Every structure is written in structure tokens, then in C-alpha cells.
Coordinates of C-alpha atoms in Angstrom, one line a residue:
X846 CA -50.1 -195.5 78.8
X847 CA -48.2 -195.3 75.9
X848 CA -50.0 -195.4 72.3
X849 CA -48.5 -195.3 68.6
X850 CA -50.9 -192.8 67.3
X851 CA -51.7 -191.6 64.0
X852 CA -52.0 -187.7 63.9
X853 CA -52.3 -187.9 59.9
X854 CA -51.0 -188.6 56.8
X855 CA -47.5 -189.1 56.7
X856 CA -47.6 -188.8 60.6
X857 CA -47.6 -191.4 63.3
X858 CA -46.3 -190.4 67.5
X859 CA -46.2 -192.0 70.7
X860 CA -48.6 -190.5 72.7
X861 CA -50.0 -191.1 76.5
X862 CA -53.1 -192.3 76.6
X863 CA -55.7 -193.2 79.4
X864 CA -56.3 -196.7 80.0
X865 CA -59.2 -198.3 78.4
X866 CA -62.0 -198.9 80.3
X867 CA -65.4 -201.5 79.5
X868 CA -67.6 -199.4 77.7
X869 CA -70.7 -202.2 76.9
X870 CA -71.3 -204.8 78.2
X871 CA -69.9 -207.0 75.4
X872 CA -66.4 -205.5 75.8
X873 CA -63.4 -206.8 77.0
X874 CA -60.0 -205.1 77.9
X875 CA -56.9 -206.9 76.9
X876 CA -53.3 -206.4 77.9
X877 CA -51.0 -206.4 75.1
X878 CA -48.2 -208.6 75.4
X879 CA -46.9 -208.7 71.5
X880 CA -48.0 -207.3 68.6
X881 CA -46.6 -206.5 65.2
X882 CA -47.0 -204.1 61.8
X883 CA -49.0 -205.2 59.0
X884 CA -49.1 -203.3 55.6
X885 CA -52.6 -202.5 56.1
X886 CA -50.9 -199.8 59.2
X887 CA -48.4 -198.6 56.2
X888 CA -51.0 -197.8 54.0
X889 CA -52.8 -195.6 56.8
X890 CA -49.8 -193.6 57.4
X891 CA -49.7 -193.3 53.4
X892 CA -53.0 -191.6 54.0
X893 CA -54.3 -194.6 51.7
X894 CA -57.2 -195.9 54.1
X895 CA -60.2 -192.8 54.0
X896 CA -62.3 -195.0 56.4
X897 CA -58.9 -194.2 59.3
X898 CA -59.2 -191.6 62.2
X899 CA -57.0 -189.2 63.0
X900 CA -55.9 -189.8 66.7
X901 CA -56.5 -193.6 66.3
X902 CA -54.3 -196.0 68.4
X903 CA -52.9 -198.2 65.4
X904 CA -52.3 -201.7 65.2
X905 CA -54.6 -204.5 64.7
X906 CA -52.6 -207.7 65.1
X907 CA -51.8 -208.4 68.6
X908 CA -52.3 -211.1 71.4
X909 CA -52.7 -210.1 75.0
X910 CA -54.0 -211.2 78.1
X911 CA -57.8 -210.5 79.3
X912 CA -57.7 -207.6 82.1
X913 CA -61.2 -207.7 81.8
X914 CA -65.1 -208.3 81.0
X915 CA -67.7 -206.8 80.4
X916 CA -71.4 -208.4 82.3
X917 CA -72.2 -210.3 79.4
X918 CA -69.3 -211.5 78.2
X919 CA -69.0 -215.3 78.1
X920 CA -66.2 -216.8 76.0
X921 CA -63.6 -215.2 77.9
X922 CA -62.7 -214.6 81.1
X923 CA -59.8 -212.1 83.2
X924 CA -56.9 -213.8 82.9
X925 CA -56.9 -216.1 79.3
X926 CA -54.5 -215.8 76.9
X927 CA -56.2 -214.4 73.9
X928 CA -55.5 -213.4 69.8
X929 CA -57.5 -210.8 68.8
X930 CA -59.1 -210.6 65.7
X931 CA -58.4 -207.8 63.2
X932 CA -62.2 -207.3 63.1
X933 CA -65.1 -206.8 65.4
X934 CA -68.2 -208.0 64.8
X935 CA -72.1 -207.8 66.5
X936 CA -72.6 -211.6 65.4
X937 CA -76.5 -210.6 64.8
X938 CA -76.4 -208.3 61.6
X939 CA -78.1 -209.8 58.3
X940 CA -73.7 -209.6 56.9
X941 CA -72.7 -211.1 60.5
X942 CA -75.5 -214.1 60.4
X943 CA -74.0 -215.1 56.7
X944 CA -70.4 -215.3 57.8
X945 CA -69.7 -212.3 56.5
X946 CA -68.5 -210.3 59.5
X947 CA -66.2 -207.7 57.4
X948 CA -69.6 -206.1 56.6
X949 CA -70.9 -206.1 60.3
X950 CA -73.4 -203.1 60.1
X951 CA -72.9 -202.1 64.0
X952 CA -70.9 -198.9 64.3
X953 CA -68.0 -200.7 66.2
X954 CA -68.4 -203.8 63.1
X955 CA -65.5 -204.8 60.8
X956 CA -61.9 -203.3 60.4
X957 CA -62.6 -201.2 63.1
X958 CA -59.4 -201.6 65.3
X959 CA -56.3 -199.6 64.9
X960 CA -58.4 -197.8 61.7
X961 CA -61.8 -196.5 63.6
X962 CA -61.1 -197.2 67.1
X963 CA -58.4 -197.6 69.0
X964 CA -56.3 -200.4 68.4
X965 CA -53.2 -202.3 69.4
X966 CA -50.2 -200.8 69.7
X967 CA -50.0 -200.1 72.7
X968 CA -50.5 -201.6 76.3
X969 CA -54.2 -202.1 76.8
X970 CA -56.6 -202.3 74.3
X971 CA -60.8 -202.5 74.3
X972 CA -62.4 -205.1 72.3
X973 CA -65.9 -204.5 71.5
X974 CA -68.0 -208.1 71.5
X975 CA -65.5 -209.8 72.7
X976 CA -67.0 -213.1 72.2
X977 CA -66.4 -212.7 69.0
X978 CA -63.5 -210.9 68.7
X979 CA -61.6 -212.9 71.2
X980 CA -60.0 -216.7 70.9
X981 CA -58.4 -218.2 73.6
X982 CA -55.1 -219.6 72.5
X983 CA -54.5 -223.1 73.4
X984 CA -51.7 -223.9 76.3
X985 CA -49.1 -225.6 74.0
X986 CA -49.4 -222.5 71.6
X987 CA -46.8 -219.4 72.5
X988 CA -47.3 -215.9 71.5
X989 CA -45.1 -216.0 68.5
X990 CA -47.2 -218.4 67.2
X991 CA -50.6 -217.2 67.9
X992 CA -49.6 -213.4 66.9
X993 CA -51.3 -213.6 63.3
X994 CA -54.0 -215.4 63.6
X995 CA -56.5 -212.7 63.8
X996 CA -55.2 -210.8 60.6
X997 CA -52.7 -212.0 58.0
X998 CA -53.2 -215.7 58.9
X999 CA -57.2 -215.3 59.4
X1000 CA -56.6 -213.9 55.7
X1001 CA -54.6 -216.6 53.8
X1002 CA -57.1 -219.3 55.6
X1003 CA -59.9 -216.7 53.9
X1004 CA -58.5 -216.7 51.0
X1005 CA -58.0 -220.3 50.4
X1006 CA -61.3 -221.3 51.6
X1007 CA -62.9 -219.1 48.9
X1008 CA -60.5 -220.0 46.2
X1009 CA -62.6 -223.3 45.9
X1010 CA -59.3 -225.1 46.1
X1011 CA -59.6 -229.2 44.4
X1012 CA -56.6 -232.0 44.3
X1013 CA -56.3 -231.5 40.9
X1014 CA -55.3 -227.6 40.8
X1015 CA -52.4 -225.4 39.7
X1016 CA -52.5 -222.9 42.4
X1017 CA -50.2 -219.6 41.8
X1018 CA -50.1 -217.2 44.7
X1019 CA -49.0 -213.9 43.6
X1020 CA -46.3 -212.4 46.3
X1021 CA -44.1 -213.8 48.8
X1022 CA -44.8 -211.1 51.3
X1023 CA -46.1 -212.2 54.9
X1024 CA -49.8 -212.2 53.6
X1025 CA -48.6 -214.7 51.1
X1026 CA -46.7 -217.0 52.7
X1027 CA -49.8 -217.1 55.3
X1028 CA -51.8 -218.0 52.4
X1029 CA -49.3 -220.5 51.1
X1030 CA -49.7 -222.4 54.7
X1031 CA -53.0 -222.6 53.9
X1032 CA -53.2 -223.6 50.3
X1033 CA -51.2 -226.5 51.4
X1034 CA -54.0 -227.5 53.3
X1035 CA -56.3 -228.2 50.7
X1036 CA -53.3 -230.4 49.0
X1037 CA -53.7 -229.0 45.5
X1038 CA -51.8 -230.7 42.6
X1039 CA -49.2 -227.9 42.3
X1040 CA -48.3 -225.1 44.0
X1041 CA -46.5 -221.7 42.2
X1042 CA -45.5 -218.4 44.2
X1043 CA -44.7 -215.2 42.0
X1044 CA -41.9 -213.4 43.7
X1045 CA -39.6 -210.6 43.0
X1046 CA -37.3 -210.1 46.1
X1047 CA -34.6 -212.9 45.8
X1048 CA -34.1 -212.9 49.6
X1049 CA -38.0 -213.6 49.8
X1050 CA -37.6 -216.4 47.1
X1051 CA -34.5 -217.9 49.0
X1052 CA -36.8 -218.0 52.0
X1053 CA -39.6 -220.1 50.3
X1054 CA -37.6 -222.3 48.6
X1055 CA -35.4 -223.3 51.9
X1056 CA -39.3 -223.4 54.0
X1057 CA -41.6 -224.8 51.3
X1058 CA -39.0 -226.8 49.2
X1059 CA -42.0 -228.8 47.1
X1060 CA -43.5 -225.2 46.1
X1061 CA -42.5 -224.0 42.2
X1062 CA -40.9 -220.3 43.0
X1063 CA -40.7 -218.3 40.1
X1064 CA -39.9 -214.0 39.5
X1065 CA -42.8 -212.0 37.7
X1066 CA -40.5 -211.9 34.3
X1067 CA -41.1 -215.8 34.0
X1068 CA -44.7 -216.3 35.7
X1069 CA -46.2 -216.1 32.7
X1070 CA -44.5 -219.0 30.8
X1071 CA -43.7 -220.8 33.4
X1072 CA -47.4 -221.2 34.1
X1073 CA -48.3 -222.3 30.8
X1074 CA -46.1 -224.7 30.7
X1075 CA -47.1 -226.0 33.9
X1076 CA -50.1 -226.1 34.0
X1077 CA -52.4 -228.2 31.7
X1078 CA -55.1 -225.9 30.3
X1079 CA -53.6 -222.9 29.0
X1080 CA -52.9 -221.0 33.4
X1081 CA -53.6 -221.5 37.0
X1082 CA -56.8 -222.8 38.1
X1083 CA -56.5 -220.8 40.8
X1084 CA -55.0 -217.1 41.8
X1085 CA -54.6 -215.4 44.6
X1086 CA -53.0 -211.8 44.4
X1087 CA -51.8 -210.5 47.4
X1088 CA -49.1 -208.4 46.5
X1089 CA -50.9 -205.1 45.7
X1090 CA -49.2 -203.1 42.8
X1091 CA -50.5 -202.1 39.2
X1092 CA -48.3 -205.1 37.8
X1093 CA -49.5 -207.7 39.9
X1094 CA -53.2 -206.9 39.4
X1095 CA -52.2 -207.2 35.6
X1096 CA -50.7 -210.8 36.0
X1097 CA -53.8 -212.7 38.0
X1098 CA -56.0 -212.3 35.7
X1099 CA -53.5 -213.1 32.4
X1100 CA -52.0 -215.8 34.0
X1101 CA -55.5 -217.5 35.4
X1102 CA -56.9 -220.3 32.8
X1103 CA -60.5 -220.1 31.1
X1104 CA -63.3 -220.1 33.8
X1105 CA -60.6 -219.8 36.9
X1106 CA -61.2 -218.2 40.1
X1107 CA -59.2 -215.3 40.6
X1108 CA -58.9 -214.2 44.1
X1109 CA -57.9 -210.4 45.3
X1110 CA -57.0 -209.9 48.7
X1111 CA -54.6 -207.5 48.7
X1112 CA -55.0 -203.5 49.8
X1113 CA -53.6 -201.1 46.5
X1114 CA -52.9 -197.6 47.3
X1115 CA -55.0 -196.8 44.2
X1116 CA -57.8 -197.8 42.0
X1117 CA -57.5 -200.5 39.7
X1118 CA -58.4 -200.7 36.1
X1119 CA -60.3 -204.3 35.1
X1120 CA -59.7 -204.4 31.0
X1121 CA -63.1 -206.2 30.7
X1122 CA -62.9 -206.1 27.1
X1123 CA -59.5 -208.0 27.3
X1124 CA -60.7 -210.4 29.3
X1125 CA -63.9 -210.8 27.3
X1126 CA -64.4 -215.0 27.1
X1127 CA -61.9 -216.2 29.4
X1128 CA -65.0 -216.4 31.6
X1129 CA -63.0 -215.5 35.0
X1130 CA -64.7 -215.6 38.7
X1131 CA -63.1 -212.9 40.5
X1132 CA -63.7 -213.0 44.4
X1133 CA -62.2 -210.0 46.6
X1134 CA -62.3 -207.7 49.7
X1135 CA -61.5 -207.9 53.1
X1136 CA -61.5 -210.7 55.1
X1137 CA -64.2 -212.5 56.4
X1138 CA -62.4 -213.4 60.0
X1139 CA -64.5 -215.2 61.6
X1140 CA -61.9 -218.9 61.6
X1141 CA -60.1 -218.1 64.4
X1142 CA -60.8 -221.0 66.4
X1143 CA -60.3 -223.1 63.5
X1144 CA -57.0 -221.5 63.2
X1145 CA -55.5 -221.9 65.9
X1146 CA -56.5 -225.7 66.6
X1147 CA -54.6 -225.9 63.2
X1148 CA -51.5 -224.6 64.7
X1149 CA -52.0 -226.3 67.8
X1150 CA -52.2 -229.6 66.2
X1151 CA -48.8 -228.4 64.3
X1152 CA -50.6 -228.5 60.5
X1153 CA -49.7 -224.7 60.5
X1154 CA -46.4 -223.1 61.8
X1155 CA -46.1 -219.1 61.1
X1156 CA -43.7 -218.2 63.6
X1157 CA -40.7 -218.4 61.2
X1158 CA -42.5 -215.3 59.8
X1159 CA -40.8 -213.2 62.5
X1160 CA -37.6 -212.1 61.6
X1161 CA -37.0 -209.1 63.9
X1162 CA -38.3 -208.6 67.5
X1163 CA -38.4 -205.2 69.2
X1164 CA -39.5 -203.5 72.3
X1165 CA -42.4 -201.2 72.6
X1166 CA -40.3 -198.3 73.4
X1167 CA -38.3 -199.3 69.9
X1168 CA -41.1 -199.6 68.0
X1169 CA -40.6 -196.5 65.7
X1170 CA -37.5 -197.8 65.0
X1171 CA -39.2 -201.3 63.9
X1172 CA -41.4 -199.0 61.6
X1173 CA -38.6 -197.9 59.8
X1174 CA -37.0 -201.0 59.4
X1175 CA -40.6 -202.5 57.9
X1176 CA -41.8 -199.8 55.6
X1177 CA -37.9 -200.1 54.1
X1178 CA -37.7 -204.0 54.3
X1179 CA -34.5 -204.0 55.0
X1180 CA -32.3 -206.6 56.5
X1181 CA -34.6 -209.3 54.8
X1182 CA -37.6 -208.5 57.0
X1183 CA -40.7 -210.3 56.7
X1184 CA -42.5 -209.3 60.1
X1185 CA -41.3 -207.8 63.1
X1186 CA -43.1 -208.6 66.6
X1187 CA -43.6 -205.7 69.5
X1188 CA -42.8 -206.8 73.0
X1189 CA -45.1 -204.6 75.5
X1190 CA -42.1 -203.4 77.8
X1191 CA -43.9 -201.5 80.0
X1192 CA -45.1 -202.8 83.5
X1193 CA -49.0 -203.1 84.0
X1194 CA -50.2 -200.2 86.3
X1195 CA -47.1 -197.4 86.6
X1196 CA -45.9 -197.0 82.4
X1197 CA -42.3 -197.6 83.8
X1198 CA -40.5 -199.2 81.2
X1199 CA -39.0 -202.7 82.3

């Protein structure tokens, strides 16, 4: 089969691969049927991810279909549609029993796919404990809409959940990239008072304002007073920086109110500098890392019941065989991209393209 590999920085090929096979029992196989590039992918190519292994399989948001089980697998079976989550987790770890699967201790545990182990783009991919790993997607949900459930979406439903969202808040989300407007869709769930987005890319402001026409947009050169004066107790109540630059990191925390929660989920290429003694007295809670994916059911009954709808998100499709000229078009983000989405053009068991 065919694999987008990564042979080191600067470098990803398509290479043949051997099929996956079940390796535990608490693996599954899944066919990949679409997938798509996340950031996260970019910043392994940039060499920006130490933790990534030369010769990986990338990708880690994709849904498939189940090819199939290992003996002890129970949640799935050959056959169901299926999202698969950006991380795999053993479920019985001290980190895993707390909900905090990102810091599964098993070998195979957390951001493993596409970064430690083979991921997703590609034709077939193993999960390791799949019960966990793997969500069925419901019958009235398509592919489109279940592609980011187990990454970017699974991370703005993170991120709101432990921004401690109330009715009363000024929420600003810092970037308008598709982690962002994930993370908006989820925000909205917790129905705070007001909701700002800091965006630089007009086309990317255009594109909030004609989807989320209630949400305040406003550029990085006026987030700063536009925040103060909307907001009743001298800045947000509540940030969420997912836009990953120097600048960015900057604004959260000088935009966030006294005793606000500032939450970092975004991936920086390089360290960070926190100005503590800047910052001395505002009293901030900041809350970051990885997600914690462990919502995918929750997710997806979400989208099923039509409270969240991401598959505007897509803005280009491609086929496998096109897919370094999908890269190209990503990492550049041009022609208004937001994400692109992989169709697996190659037929199950001879690697003939359809």
C-alpha cells in the first residue's frame, strides 16, 4: 500500500508499505476512506515534534472502516464506520483512570499515531486499544462530518470544557484557523455572554462573520481595545490561544482580566517566554497541553443531533494519489484554505488506483 512517510526534517514521500496486520489483541485495522492534514503534520515536517520517527506513516485525523479485530476487542466490530482518535490510550494507567489519556504511560499511549507509530495517511492503518481509540459514527453522520472528531474537534470540545466556561463570560478565542473555529463550535455550547475571535487573515474573518454572524471578529491590531471595551472588568474572562506564534502568546495573557483562565492549546515551533514578573497580580490560571481526547462519543452524538456542524471546514478535497499536491496547497494556505480532506483512491486488496 501506499504511505505518506516522513524520511526527516524537511522531507515527507510516498512509500509502499505492507499492510497492517493485528498485532495485540486490543488492536483493530481500519481502512481509511478520508483523511486530512492538520498543523500538528506541518510542524513534523518542520522537524518541530522531537517525540516523531523517522519512517512514520503520518497523519492522525482520519475515518475509516474496521477491516478488523483483535480477540478482545469489543466496541467495534469488521465492518463499522469508525473516527479515529488522534490518541491511543491503555484506559488502565493512573493518567488514563483520571481522564487524562494524553499522558497514557503504555508505550503505544497518547499522540502516538502518525508521530510514533504509524498513522493515517494512507490505506490501512492499526489502532492499538481500539476500544478506546475507536467510535462508531452514527448512520445519519457522513464522513465529512465525522473527519475531525478525533483531533481538531476532540480539541476545541477540550478546550472549552476546561476553560470553565459560565453565561456570563467574555470569551476571546485567539485564531481563526481550523482548531479555532472547532473551538468556537464548541464555546457556543456553553452559551457564554459574548463571544470574540482574534483574526488576522481577512479571508478567515470573512468566513466567520458569514458562519458565526453573532460572534464579535476583530484583527490582532484592535484586540486589545476592543476587549476592554467590551468586556466589563478590565479583558476576557476567558482565552483560548490556538494560533501558535510569539505574538499571539503575548496577547492571551494581556488581554485576559484579573483572575481569568487562560487556556493554551496551540503547538509553537519554539519555546515560549512567560514574563511572570509582568504578569505579577493579575492572578491568571493558565491551563495547557495536549488534548485530553477521550469525548469522542460525546462528540459525535453532538453532531448527530445537529448542535455541531464542521464540515463547512473543508474547503478543498483531493485524492490520495494528489495528496502532495494538497500539502502544498495547506502549508501555503492558499486559495482561502481551511482544511483539505484525502479521499483513499486506491481499491482494497490490489493498490490500483480507481
Amino acid at each position: 500500500m501506499k504511505a505518506l512517510t516522513y524520511m526527516g526534517k524537511g522531507r515527507f514521500e510516498v512509500m509502499e508499505k505492507p499492510k497492517p496486520r493485528i498485532v495485540e489483541a486490543t488492536d483493530a485495522v481500519v481502512r481509511v476512506t478520508l483523511s486530512s492534514i492538520c498543523t500538528s503534520d506541518l510542524h513534523i515536517k518542520n522537524g518541530s515534534v522531537p517525540k516523531a520517527v523517522p519512517g512514520v506513516t503520518v497523519g492522525h485525523e482520519m475515518v475509516g472502516v474496521v477491516e478488523s479485530v483483535g480477540e478482545t476487542v469489543s466496541k467495534v466490530k469488521k465492518g463499522d464506520r469508525v473516527a479515529v482518535n488522534v490518541e491511543t490510550f491503555c484506559g488502565e494507567c493512573f493518567f488514563c483512570r483520571h481522564g487524562w489519556v494524553n499522558n497514557c504511560t503504555d508505550p503505544d499511549g497518547g499522540w502516538a499515531l502518525g508521530c510514533r507509530i504509524d498513522g493515517g495517511q494512507t490505506e490501512f492503518v492499526r489502532v492499538p486499544f481500539a476500544d478506546n481509540g475507536l467510535t462508531k459514527i452514527p448512520d445519519n453522520v457522513n464522513d465529512e462530518q465525522a473527519l475531525f472528531v478525533g483531533d481538531i474537534l476532540a480539541t476545541g470540545y477540550w478546550a472549552a470544557r476546561i476553560s470553565e466556561i459560565g453565561e456570563e463570560d467574555t470569551v476571546l478565542i485567539i485564531g481563526a484557523g481550523p482548531t479555532g473555529l472547532c473551538t468556537l463550535q464548541c464555546v457556543r455550547l456553553y452559551n457564554p455572554k459574548r463571544i470574540m475571535i482574534c483574526e488576522k487573515d481577512a479571508a478567515r474573518q470573512e468566513f466567520v462573520k458569514s458562519h458565526f454572524p453573532d460572534v464579535i471578529v476583530v484583527s490582532p491590531k484592535e484586540c486589545m481595545e476592543r476587549t476592554m471595551q467590551l468586556s466589563e472588568h478590565g479583558g476576557a474572562d476567558r482565552v483560548i490561544e490556538v494560533a501558535g506564534v510569539d505574538d499571539t502568546f503575548q496577547l492571551a495573557w494581556k488581554a485576559a482580566r484579573p483572575n481569568a483562565i487562560v487556556t493554551v492549546v496551540a503547538l509553537y515551533d519554539k519555546p515560549q517566554i512567560l514574563p511572570l514578573p509582568d504578569i505579577y497580580g493579575k492572578n491568571l490560571t493558565f491551563k495547557t497541553g495536549g488534548v485530553d481526547g477521550c469525548d469522542c462519543d460525546e462528540i459525535l452524538r453532538l453532531i448527530s443531533e445537529g448542535k455541531i456542524n464542521i464540515s463547512s471546514l473543508i474547503t478543498h478535497t483531493f485524492s490520495f494519489s494528489q495528496i502532495e499536491a494538497a500539502y502544498d496547497l495547506f502549508e501555503n494556505r492558499r486559495d482561502n484554505v481551511i482544511k483539505v480532506a484525502i479521499k483513499n483512491d486506491y481499491k482494497e486488496n490490489n493498490g490500483e488506483e480507481v
